[in-house]
């Protein structure tokens, strides 16, 4: 944390870890987390108190092109708080995110549920140990490389 990371270092980091065709063509840092992408991931995926007042509301599931993100290829973070009845905490839950194009990484209350690097339906199991009565945080980061993006296709 706090270390400066260059575009070249980040691209080198991905080398050999993900399929070549998934490697980003370029990297653009946002000002808030420019030098620390890992901190951005931790903050967005785990901080229940994150101020998202400047985030856009997007209706899901539907392709990004129908949700105000026409012609956008890149990474989009989705966060949703769910109120879970106390009875649900006694069993594993099935989380169905519909069809996602292209890659997703999904967390429940800050714990990684899963990730897929291809287009398709996303169904993840939320272990009962992660489910708590009341507010729970679902976070999904979706990367669209080309064509229609997002979910619901």
Coordinates of N, CA and C in Angstrom, one line a residue:
X1 N 0.8 -1.2 0.0 CA 0.0 0.0 0.0 C 0.9 1.3 0.0
X2 N 0.4 2.2 -0.8 CA 1.1 3.5 -0.8 C 2.2 3.5 -1.8
X3 N 2.6 2.4 -2.4 CA 3.7 2.3 -3.3 C 3.2 2.8 -4.7
X4 N 4.1 3.5 -5.4 CA 3.8 3.9 -6.8 C 3.9 2.7 -7.7
X5 N 3.0 2.5 -8.6 CA 3.0 1.5 -9.6 C 2.9 2.1 -10.9
X6 N 3.8 1.7 -11.8 CA 3.7 2.3 -13.2 C 2.8 1.4 -14.1
X7 N 2.4 2.0 -15.2 CA 1.6 1.2 -16.2 C 2.4 0.0 -16.6
X8 N 3.7 0.1 -16.8 CA 4.5 -1.0 -17.3 C 4.6 -2.1 -16.2
X9 N 4.7 -1.7 -15.0 CA 4.8 -2.7 -13.9 C 3.5 -3.4 -13.7
X10 N 2.4 -2.7 -13.9 CA 1.1 -3.4 -13.7 C 0.8 -4.4 -14.9
X11 N 1.1 -4.0 -16.1 CA 1.0 -4.9 -17.2 C 1.9 -6.1 -17.1
X12 N 3.1 -5.9 -16.6 CA 4.1 -7.0 -16.3 C 3.5 -7.9 -15.3
X13 N 2.8 -7.4 -14.2 CA 2.3 -8.2 -13.2 C 1.3 -9.2 -13.7
X14 N 0.5 -8.8 -14.7 CA -0.6 -9.6 -15.3 C 0.0 -10.7 -16.2
X15 N 1.2 -10.5 -16.7 CA 1.9 -11.4 -17.7 C 2.0 -12.8 -17.0
X16 N 1.4 -13.8 -17.7 CA 1.5 -15.1 -17.3 C 0.5 -15.5 -16.2
X17 N -0.3 -14.6 -15.7 CA -1.3 -14.8 -14.7 C -2.7 -15.0 -15.2
X18 N -2.9 -14.3 -16.4 CA -4.2 -14.4 -17.0 C -4.0 -14.7 -18.5
X19 N -5.0 -15.2 -19.1 CA -4.9 -15.5 -20.6 C -4.5 -14.2 -21.3
X20 N -3.6 -14.4 -22.3 CA -3.0 -13.3 -23.1 C -4.1 -12.4 -23.6
X21 N -5.2 -13.0 -24.1 CA -6.2 -12.2 -24.8 C -7.0 -11.4 -23.7
X22 N -6.8 -11.6 -22.4 CA -7.5 -10.9 -21.4 C -6.6 -9.8 -20.8
X23 N -5.3 -9.8 -21.2 CA -4.4 -8.8 -20.7 C -4.8 -7.4 -21.2
X24 N -4.9 -6.4 -20.4 CA -5.4 -5.1 -20.9 C -4.4 -4.5 -21.9
X25 N -5.0 -3.8 -22.9 CA -4.1 -3.1 -23.9 C -3.5 -1.9 -23.3
X26 N -4.1 -1.4 -22.3 CA -3.6 -0.1 -21.7 C -4.1 -0.1 -20.2
X27 N -3.5 0.8 -19.5 CA -3.9 1.0 -18.1 C -4.0 2.5 -17.9
X28 N -5.1 2.9 -17.3 CA -5.4 4.3 -17.0 C -5.7 4.4 -15.5
X29 N -4.9 5.1 -14.7 CA -5.2 5.2 -13.3 C -6.1 6.3 -13.0
X30 N -7.0 6.1 -12.0 CA -7.9 7.2 -11.5 C -7.1 7.9 -10.4
X31 N -7.4 9.1 -10.2 CA -6.7 9.9 -9.3 C -6.7 9.4 -7.9
X32 N -7.8 8.9 -7.4 CA -7.9 8.5 -6.0 C -7.1 7.3 -5.7
X33 N -7.0 6.3 -6.6 CA -6.2 5.1 -6.3 C -5.1 4.9 -7.4
X34 N -4.6 6.0 -7.9 CA -3.6 5.9 -9.0 C -2.5 5.0 -8.7
X35 N -1.9 5.1 -7.5 CA -0.7 4.3 -7.2 C -0.9 3.0 -6.5
X36 N -2.2 2.6 -6.3 CA -2.4 1.4 -5.5 C -3.7 0.7 -5.9
X37 N -3.7 0.0 -7.0 CA -4.9 -0.7 -7.4 C -5.4 -1.7 -6.4
X38 N -4.5 -2.3 -5.7 CA -5.0 -3.3 -4.6 C -5.8 -2.6 -3.6
X39 N -5.4 -1.4 -3.2 CA -6.2 -0.6 -2.2 C -7.6 -0.3 -2.8
X40 N -7.6 0.0 -4.0 CA -8.9 0.3 -4.6 C -9.8 -0.9 -4.5
X41 N -9.3 -2.1 -4.8 CA -10.0 -3.3 -4.8 C -10.5 -3.6 -3.3
X42 N -9.6 -3.4 -2.4 CA -10.0 -3.6 -1.0 C -11.1 -2.7 -0.6
X43 N -10.9 -1.4 -0.9 CA -11.9 -0.4 -0.5 C -13.3 -0.6 -1.2
X44 N -13.3 -0.9 -2.5 CA -14.6 -1.0 -3.2 C -15.3 -2.3 -2.7
X45 N -14.5 -3.4 -2.5 CA -15.1 -4.7 -2.2 C -15.5 -4.9 -0.7
X46 N -14.8 -4.2 0.2 CA -15.0 -4.5 1.6 C -15.5 -3.3 2.4
X47 N -15.4 -2.1 2.0 CA -15.8 -1.0 2.9 C -17.3 -0.7 2.8
X48 N -18.0 -1.2 3.8 CA -19.5 -1.0 3.8 C -19.8 0.5 3.9
X49 N -18.9 1.3 4.4 CA -19.2 2.7 4.6 C -18.7 3.6 3.4
X50 N -18.3 3.0 2.3 CA -17.7 3.7 1.2 C -18.8 4.7 0.7
X51 N -18.3 6.0 0.5 CA -19.2 7.0 -0.1 C -19.4 6.8 -1.6
X52 N -20.5 6.3 -2.0 CA -20.8 6.1 -3.4 C -21.8 7.1 -4.0
X53 N -21.9 8.2 -3.3 CA -22.8 9.2 -3.8 C -22.6 9.8 -5.2
X54 N -21.3 9.7 -5.6 CA -21.0 10.1 -7.0 C -21.0 9.0 -8.0
X55 N -21.4 7.8 -7.6 CA -21.5 6.6 -8.5 C -22.9 6.7 -9.2
X56 N -22.9 6.2 -10.4 CA -24.1 6.2 -11.2 C -25.0 5.0 -10.8
X57 N -26.3 5.2 -10.7 CA -27.2 4.1 -10.5 C -27.4 3.4 -11.8
X58 N -27.3 2.1 -11.9 CA -27.5 1.4 -13.1 C -28.5 0.2 -12.9
X59 N -29.5 0.2 -13.7 CA -30.5 -0.9 -13.6 C -29.9 -2.2 -14.2
X60 N -29.9 -3.3 -13.4 CA -29.4 -4.6 -13.8 C -30.5 -5.6 -13.6
X61 N -30.5 -6.7 -14.3 CA -29.5 -7.1 -15.4 C -29.9 -6.5 -16.7
X62 N -29.0 -5.9 -17.4 CA -29.3 -5.5 -18.8 C -27.9 -5.1 -19.4
X63 N -27.8 -5.2 -20.7 CA -26.5 -4.8 -21.3 C -26.2 -3.3 -21.0
X64 N -24.9 -3.0 -20.8 CA -24.5 -1.6 -20.5 C -25.0 -0.6 -21.5
X65 N -25.1 -1.1 -22.8 CA -25.6 -0.1 -23.8 C -27.0 0.3 -23.6
X66 N -27.8 -0.5 -22.8 CA -29.2 -0.1 -22.5 C -29.3 0.6 -21.1
X67 N -28.1 0.7 -20.4 CA -28.1 1.2 -19.1 C -27.3 2.5 -19.0
X68 N -27.1 3.2 -20.1 CA -26.4 4.5 -20.1 C -24.9 4.4 -20.3
X69 N -24.4 3.2 -20.6 CA -22.9 3.1 -20.8 C -22.6 2.6 -22.2
X70 N -23.3 3.3 -23.2 CA -23.1 2.9 -24.6 C -21.6 3.0 -25.0
X71 N -21.2 2.1 -25.8 CA -19.8 2.1 -26.3 C -18.7 2.1 -25.3
X72 N -19.0 1.6 -24.1 CA -18.0 1.5 -23.1 C -17.4 0.1 -22.9
X73 N -16.1 0.1 -23.1 CA -15.3 -1.2 -22.8 C -14.4 -0.8 -21.7
X74 N -14.4 -1.6 -20.6 CA -13.6 -1.4 -19.5 C -14.1 -2.0 -18.2
X75 N -13.7 -1.6 -17.1 CA -14.1 -2.1 -15.8 C -15.1 -1.3 -15.1
X76 N -16.2 -1.9 -14.6 CA -17.2 -1.2 -13.9 C -17.5 -2.0 -12.6
X77 N -17.5 -1.2 -11.5 CA -17.8 -1.8 -10.1 C -19.3 -1.6 -9.8
X78 N -19.9 -2.6 -9.3 CA -21.3 -2.6 -8.8 C -21.3 -2.9 -7.4
X79 N -22.0 -2.2 -6.6 CA -22.2 -2.4 -5.2 C -23.7 -2.4 -4.8
X80 N -24.1 -3.3 -4.0 CA -25.5 -3.4 -3.7 C -25.6 -3.9 -2.2
X81 N -26.4 -3.2 -1.4 CA -26.6 -3.6 0.0 C -27.9 -4.4 0.0
X82 N -27.9 -5.6 0.6 CA -29.2 -6.4 0.7 C -29.5 -6.6 2.1
X83 N -30.8 -6.5 2.4 CA -31.3 -6.8 3.8 C -31.7 -8.2 3.8
X84 N -31.1 -9.0 4.6 CA -31.3 -10.5 4.6 C -32.1 -10.8 5.9
X85 N -33.2 -11.5 5.7 CA -34.0 -12.0 6.9 C -33.2 -12.9 7.7
X86 N -33.4 -12.9 9.0 CA -32.6 -13.8 9.9 C -32.7 -15.2 9.6
X87 N -33.8 -15.7 9.0 CA -34.0 -17.1 8.7 C -33.0 -17.6 7.6
X88 N -32.5 -16.6 6.8 CA -31.6 -17.0 5.7 C -30.2 -17.3 6.1
X89 N -29.9 -16.9 7.3 CA -28.5 -17.1 7.8 C -28.3 -18.5 8.2
X90 N -29.3 -19.4 8.1 CA -29.1 -20.8 8.5 C -28.8 -21.7 7.4
X91 N -28.8 -21.2 6.2 CA -28.5 -22.0 5.0 C -27.6 -21.3 4.0
X92 N -26.9 -22.1 3.1 CA -26.2 -21.5 2.0 C -27.2 -20.8 1.1
X93 N -26.8 -19.7 0.5 CA -27.6 -19.0 -0.5 C -27.1 -19.2 -1.9
X94 N -27.9 -19.2 -2.8 CA -27.5 -19.2 -4.2 C -27.7 -17.8 -4.8
X95 N -26.6 -17.3 -5.3 CA -26.6 -16.0 -5.9 C -26.5 -16.1 -7.4
X96 N -27.6 -15.7 -8.1 CA -27.6 -15.8 -9.6 C -27.5 -14.4 -10.1
X97 N -26.4 -14.1 -10.8 CA -26.1 -12.8 -11.4 C -26.5 -12.7 -12.9
X98 N -27.2 -13.7 -13.4 CA -27.5 -13.8 -14.8 C -26.3 -13.9 -15.7
X99 N -26.4 -13.5 -16.9 CA -25.3 -13.7 -17.9 C -24.4 -12.4 -17.8
X100 N -23.1 -12.6 -17.7 CA -22.2 -11.5 -17.7 C -21.2 -11.6 -18.9
X101 N -20.9 -10.5 -19.5 CA -20.0 -10.3 -20.6 C -19.0 -9.4 -20.2
X102 N -17.8 -9.7 -19.9 CA -17.0 -10.8 -20.1 C -16.5 -11.4 -18.8
X103 N -15.7 -10.7 -18.0 CA -15.1 -11.2 -16.8 C -15.8 -10.6 -15.6
X104 N -15.9 -11.4 -14.5 CA -16.4 -10.8 -13.3 C -15.6 -11.3 -12.1
X105 N -15.6 -10.5 -11.1 CA -15.0 -10.9 -9.7 C -16.1 -10.5 -8.8
X106 N -16.6 -11.4 -7.9 CA -17.7 -11.1 -7.0 C -17.4 -11.4 -5.6
X107 N -17.8 -10.5 -4.7 CA -17.5 -10.6 -3.3 C -18.9 -10.5 -2.5
X108 N -18.9 -11.1 -1.3 CA -20.1 -11.0 -0.4 C -19.5 -10.6 0.9
X109 N -19.9 -9.4 1.4 CA -19.4 -8.9 2.7 C -17.8 -9.0 2.7
X110 N -17.2 -8.6 1.6 CA -15.8 -8.5 1.5 C -15.0 -9.8 1.3
X111 N -15.7 -10.9 1.2 CA -15.1 -12.2 1.0 C -15.4 -12.6 -0.5
X112 N -14.3 -13.0 -1.2 CA -14.4 -13.4 -2.6 C -15.3 -14.6 -2.7
X113 N -16.3 -14.5 -3.6 CA -17.2 -15.7 -3.9 C -16.7 -16.4 -5.1
X114 N -16.2 -15.7 -6.1 CA -15.8 -16.4 -7.3 C -15.5 -15.4 -8.4
X115 N -15.0 -15.9 -9.5 CA -14.7 -15.2 -10.7 C -14.7 -16.1 -11.9
X116 N -15.1 -15.5 -13.0 CA -15.1 -16.2 -14.3 C -14.5 -15.3 -15.4
X117 N -13.7 -15.9 -16.3 CA -13.1 -15.1 -17.3 C -13.7 -15.4 -18.7
X118 N -15.0 -15.7 -18.7 CA -15.7 -15.9 -20.0 C -17.1 -15.5 -19.8
X119 N -17.7 -15.2 -21.0 CA -19.1 -14.8 -21.0 C -20.0 -16.0 -20.5
X120 N -21.0 -15.7 -19.7 CA -21.9 -16.8 -19.3 C -22.6 -16.5 -18.0
X121 N -23.5 -17.4 -17.7 CA -24.3 -17.2 -16.5 C -23.4 -17.4 -15.2
X122 N -23.6 -16.5 -14.2 CA -22.9 -16.6 -13.0 C -23.8 -17.0 -11.9
X123 N -23.5 -18.1 -11.3 CA -24.2 -18.6 -10.1 C -23.2 -19.0 -9.1
X124 N -23.2 -18.3 -8.0 CA -22.3 -18.5 -6.9 C -23.0 -18.9 -5.6
X125 N -22.4 -19.8 -4.8 CA -22.9 -20.2 -3.5 C -22.3 -19.2 -2.5
X126 N -23.2 -18.7 -1.7 CA -22.9 -17.8 -0.5 C -22.9 -18.7 0.7
X127 N -21.8 -19.1 1.3 CA -21.8 -20.0 2.4 C -22.6 -19.4 3.6
X128 N -23.3 -20.2 4.3 CA -24.1 -19.6 5.4 C -23.3 -18.9 6.4
X129 N -22.0 -19.2 6.6 CA -21.1 -18.5 7.5 C -20.9 -17.1 7.1
X130 N -21.1 -16.7 5.9 CA -20.9 -15.3 5.4 C -22.2 -14.5 5.5
X131 N -23.4 -15.2 5.6 CA -24.7 -14.5 5.6 C -25.0 -14.1 7.0
X132 N -25.3 -12.8 7.1 CA -25.7 -12.3 8.5 C -27.0 -11.6 8.3
X133 N -27.8 -11.7 9.4 CA -29.1 -11.0 9.4 C -28.9 -9.5 9.2
X134 N -29.8 -8.9 8.5 CA -29.7 -7.4 8.2 C -28.9 -7.1 7.0
X135 N -28.1 -6.1 7.0 CA -27.4 -5.6 5.8 C -26.2 -6.4 5.5
X136 N -26.1 -6.8 4.2 CA -25.0 -7.5 3.6 C -24.6 -6.8 2.3
X137 N -23.3 -6.9 2.0 CA -22.8 -6.1 0.9 C -22.4 -7.1 -0.2
X138 N -23.0 -6.9 -1.4 CA -22.6 -7.6 -2.6 C -21.9 -6.7 -3.5
X139 N -20.7 -7.1 -4.0 CA -19.9 -6.3 -4.9 C -19.4 -7.1 -6.1
X140 N -19.6 -6.6 -7.2 CA -19.2 -7.3 -8.5 C -18.4 -6.3 -9.3
X141 N -17.2 -6.7 -9.7 CA -16.4 -5.9 -10.7 C -16.6 -6.6 -12.0
X142 N -17.0 -5.9 -13.1 CA -17.2 -6.6 -14.4 C -16.3 -5.9 -15.4
X143 N -15.5 -6.7 -16.1 CA -14.6 -6.2 -17.2 C -15.2 -6.6 -18.5
X144 N -15.5 -5.6 -19.3 CA -15.9 -5.9 -20.7 C -14.8 -5.5 -21.7
X145 N -14.4 -6.4 -22.5 CA -13.2 -6.2 -23.4 C -13.7 -5.6 -24.7
X146 N -14.9 -6.1 -25.2 CA -15.4 -5.6 -26.5 C -16.8 -6.0 -26.6
X147 N -17.5 -5.3 -27.5 CA -18.9 -5.6 -27.8 C -19.8 -5.2 -26.6
X148 N -21.0 -5.8 -26.6 CA -22.0 -5.5 -25.6 C -21.4 -5.9 -24.2
X149 N -21.6 -5.1 -23.2 CA -21.0 -5.4 -21.9 C -22.0 -5.5 -20.8
X150 N -21.5 -5.9 -19.7 CA -22.4 -6.0 -18.5 C -23.1 -7.3 -18.3
X151 N -24.4 -7.2 -18.0 CA -25.1 -8.4 -17.7 C -26.5 -8.4 -18.4
X152 N -27.0 -9.6 -18.5 CA -28.4 -9.7 -19.0 C -28.5 -10.1 -20.4
X153 N -27.4 -10.3 -21.1 CA -27.5 -10.6 -22.6 C -27.9 -12.0 -22.7

